[in-house]
XYZ file of C-alpha atoms in Angstrom:
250
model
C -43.893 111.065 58.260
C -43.599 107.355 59.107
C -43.385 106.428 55.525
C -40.438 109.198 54.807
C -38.656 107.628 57.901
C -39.196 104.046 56.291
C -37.955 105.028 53.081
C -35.105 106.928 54.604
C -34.144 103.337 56.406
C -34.438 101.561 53.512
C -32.580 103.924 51.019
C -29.489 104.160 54.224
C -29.406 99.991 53.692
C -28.861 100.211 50.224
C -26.409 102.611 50.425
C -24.764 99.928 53.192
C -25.067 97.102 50.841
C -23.656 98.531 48.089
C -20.789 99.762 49.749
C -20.167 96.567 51.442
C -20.197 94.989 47.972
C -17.528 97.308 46.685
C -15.088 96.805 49.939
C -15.680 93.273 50.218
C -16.797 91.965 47.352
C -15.592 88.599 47.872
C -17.326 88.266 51.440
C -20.540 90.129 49.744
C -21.279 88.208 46.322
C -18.945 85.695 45.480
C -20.336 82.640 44.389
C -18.082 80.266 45.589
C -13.762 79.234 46.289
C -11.655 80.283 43.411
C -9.941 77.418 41.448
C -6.485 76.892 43.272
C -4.433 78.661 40.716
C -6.008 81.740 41.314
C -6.379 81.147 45.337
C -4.137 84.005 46.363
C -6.549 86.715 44.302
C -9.375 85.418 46.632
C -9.543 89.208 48.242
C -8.539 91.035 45.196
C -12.369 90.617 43.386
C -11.066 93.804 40.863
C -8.596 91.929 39.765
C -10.611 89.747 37.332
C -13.783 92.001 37.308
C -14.703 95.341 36.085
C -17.055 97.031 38.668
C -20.975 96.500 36.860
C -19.238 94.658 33.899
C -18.004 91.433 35.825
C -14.710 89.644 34.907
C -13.267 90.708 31.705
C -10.676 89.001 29.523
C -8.550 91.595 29.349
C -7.709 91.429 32.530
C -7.066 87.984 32.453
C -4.222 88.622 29.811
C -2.849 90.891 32.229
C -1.367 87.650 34.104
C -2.074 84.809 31.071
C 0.004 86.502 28.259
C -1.978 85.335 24.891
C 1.781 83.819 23.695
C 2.258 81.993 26.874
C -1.205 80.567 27.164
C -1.087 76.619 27.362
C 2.998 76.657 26.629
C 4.326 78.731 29.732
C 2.912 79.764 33.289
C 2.536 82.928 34.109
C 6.235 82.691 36.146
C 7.310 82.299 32.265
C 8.387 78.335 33.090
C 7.487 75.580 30.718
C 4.060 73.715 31.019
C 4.247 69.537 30.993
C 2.188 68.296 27.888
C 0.235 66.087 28.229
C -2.478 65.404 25.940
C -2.314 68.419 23.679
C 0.821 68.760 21.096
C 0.659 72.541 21.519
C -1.702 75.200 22.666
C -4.617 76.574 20.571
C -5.237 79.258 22.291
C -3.756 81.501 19.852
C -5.505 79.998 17.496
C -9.080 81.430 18.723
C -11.125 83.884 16.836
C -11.542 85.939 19.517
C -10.174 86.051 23.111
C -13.264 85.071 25.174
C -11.958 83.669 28.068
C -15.457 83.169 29.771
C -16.308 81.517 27.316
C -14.979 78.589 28.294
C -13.548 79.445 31.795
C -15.544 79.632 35.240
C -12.521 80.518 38.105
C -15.334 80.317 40.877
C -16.131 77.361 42.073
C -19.762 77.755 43.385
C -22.899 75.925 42.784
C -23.875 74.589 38.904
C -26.895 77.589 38.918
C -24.311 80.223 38.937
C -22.302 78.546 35.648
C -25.640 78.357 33.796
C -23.621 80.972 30.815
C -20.246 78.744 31.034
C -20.036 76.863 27.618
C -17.812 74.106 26.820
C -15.028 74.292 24.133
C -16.118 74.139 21.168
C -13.876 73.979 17.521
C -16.130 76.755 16.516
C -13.993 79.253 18.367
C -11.273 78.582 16.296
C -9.876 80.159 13.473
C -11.519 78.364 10.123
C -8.046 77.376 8.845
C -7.013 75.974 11.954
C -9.917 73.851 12.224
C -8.800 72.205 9.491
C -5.521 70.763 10.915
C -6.876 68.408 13.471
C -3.260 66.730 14.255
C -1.434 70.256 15.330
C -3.554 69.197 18.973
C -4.712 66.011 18.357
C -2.704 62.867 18.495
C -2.513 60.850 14.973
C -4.069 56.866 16.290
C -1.395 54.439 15.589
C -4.000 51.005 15.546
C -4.815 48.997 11.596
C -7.245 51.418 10.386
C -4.914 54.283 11.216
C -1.747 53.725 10.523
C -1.493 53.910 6.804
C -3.695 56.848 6.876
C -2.184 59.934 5.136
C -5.318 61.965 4.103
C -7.074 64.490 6.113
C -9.393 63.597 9.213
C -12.212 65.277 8.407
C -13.591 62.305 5.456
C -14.634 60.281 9.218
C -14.552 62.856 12.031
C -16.609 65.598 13.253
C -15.513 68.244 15.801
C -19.175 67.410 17.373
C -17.810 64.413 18.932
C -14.299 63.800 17.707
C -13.791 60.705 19.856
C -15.506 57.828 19.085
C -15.131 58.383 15.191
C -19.082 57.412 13.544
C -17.413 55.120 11.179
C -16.679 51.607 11.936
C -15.515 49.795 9.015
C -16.480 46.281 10.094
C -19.854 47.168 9.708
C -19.449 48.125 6.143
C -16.475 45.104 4.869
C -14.191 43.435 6.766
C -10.767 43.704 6.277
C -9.942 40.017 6.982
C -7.936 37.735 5.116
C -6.617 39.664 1.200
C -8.208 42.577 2.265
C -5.957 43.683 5.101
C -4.234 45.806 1.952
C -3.200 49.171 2.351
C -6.439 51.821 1.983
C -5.221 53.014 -1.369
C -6.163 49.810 -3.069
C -9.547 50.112 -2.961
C -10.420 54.199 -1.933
C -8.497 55.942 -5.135
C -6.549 59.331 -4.244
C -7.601 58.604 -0.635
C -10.839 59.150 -1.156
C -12.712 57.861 1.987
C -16.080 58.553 0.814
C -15.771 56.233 -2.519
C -14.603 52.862 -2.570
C -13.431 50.002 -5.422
C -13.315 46.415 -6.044
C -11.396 46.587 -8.946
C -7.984 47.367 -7.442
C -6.946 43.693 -7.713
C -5.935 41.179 -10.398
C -9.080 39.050 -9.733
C -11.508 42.002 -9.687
C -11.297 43.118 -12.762
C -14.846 44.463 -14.303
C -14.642 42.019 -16.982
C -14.390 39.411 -14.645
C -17.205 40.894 -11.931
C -19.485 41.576 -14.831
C -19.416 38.084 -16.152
C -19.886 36.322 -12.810
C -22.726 38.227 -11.959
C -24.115 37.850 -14.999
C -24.034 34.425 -14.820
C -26.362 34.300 -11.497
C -28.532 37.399 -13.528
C -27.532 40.282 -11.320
C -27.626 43.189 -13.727
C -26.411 45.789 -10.758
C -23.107 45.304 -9.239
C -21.781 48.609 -8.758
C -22.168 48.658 -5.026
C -20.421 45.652 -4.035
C -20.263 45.707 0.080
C -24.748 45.514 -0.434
C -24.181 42.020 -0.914
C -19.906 40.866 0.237
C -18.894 42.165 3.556
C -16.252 39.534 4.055
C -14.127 37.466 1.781
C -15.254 34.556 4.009
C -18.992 35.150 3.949
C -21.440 33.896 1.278
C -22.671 36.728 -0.373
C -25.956 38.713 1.276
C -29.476 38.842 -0.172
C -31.472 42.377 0.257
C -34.526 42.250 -0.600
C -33.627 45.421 -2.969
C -31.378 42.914 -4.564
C -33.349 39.987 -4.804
C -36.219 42.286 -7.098
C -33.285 43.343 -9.123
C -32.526 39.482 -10.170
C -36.111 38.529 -10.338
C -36.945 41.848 -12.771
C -33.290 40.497 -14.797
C -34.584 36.647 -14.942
C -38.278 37.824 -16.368
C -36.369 40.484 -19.005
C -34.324 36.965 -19.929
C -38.152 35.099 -20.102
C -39.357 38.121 -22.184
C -36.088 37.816 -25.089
């Protein structure tokens, strides 16, 4: 009898809870303040969430028209730009707006599903066309730049670029020419020496020849400035000494 009474008492609390949760859900289970856009919906749970389901982005577009999104507020008045040129958010595959967005401003544990933008949401074409959000760099290495930005950039980590050309040549005295004189059809991934009147391969192939380097295809191995004396890899110091005991053997 005890136990019925117990599980009578414990069934009537469940009941409570549950219809606590459904007539103040934001006193019952909310995990924290809303962002301050959204602070007058802090009583209005439903508006955002489907009962069972959670918050669903179609109710989100009931407000954030998919046209307006990142160009007007939901008044229908211009946003300021700042750092974006326009909005991408028509540009998505799919309208996931959890995906990115957490309105609830509660502890980290509760935003454990929240992930950060990533270019992989977009639309393959538009991932293509970097400068309709990002900002074309106007510094030297930049501003001659015509070709695509995906030869040095990854949507990983689009800022810092992996590339730094000092590392590879500098550009420093005749070589601050444009990058068309030495990467052909602006072709970042290939480079040439022979874009000027003193690099011809005639003359590369007899000045090198002279010193018995047979291999002098990849020239930055050994020059990475026009003011430095040439560098010395081991790789290229066997390729001379194999060249100078051919010359022994003839």
């Amino acid at each position: 009898m005890r136990r019925g009474w117990l599980l009578a008492v414990i069934a009537a609390n469940l009941v409570t809870l549950v219809a606590l949760a459904f007539i103040y859900p934001h006193l019952m289970i909310s995990p924290g303040a809303l962002v301050a856009g959204h602070a007058d919906l802090a009583t209005d749970c439903f508006a955002c969430h489907s009962p069972w389901r959670g918050a669903a982005s179609d109710r989100c577009t009931t407000c954030h028209l998919s046209a307006d999104i990142g160009v007007r507020t939901t008044k229908g008045l211009p946003l300021v730009q700042r750092k974006l040129k326009t909005s991408f958010h028509q540009d998505l595959m799919e309208p996931d707006c959890m995906a990115c967005h957490s309105d609830h401003q509660g502890p980290k544990l509760t935003q454990r599903s929240r992930k950060p933008f990533s270019h992989g949401l977009l639309r393959t074409a538009v991932q293509e066309r970097c400068d309709n959000c990002h900002v074309k760099p106007v510094d030297k290495l930049h501003r001659n730049l015509t070709a695509g930005c995906a030869q040095c950039h990854r949507t990983q980590a689009w800022k810092p670029a992996t590339f730094e050309h000092a590392k590879q040549f500098m550009l420093d005295r005749d070589h601050e020419v444009k990058c068309v004189t030495c990467h052909v059809n602006e072709d970042y991934q290939r480079y040439t020496c022979y874009g000027c009147h003193e690099h011809t391969l005639q003359n590369v192939r007899a000045e090198h020849e002279e010193e018995g380097i047979a291999s002098f295809d990849n020239c930055v191995e050994c020059h990475r400035s026009a003011d430095e004396e040439p560098r010395k890899t081991d790789d290229r110091d066997g390729r001379e000494k194999k060249s100078r005991e051919r010359k022994k053997e003839h």
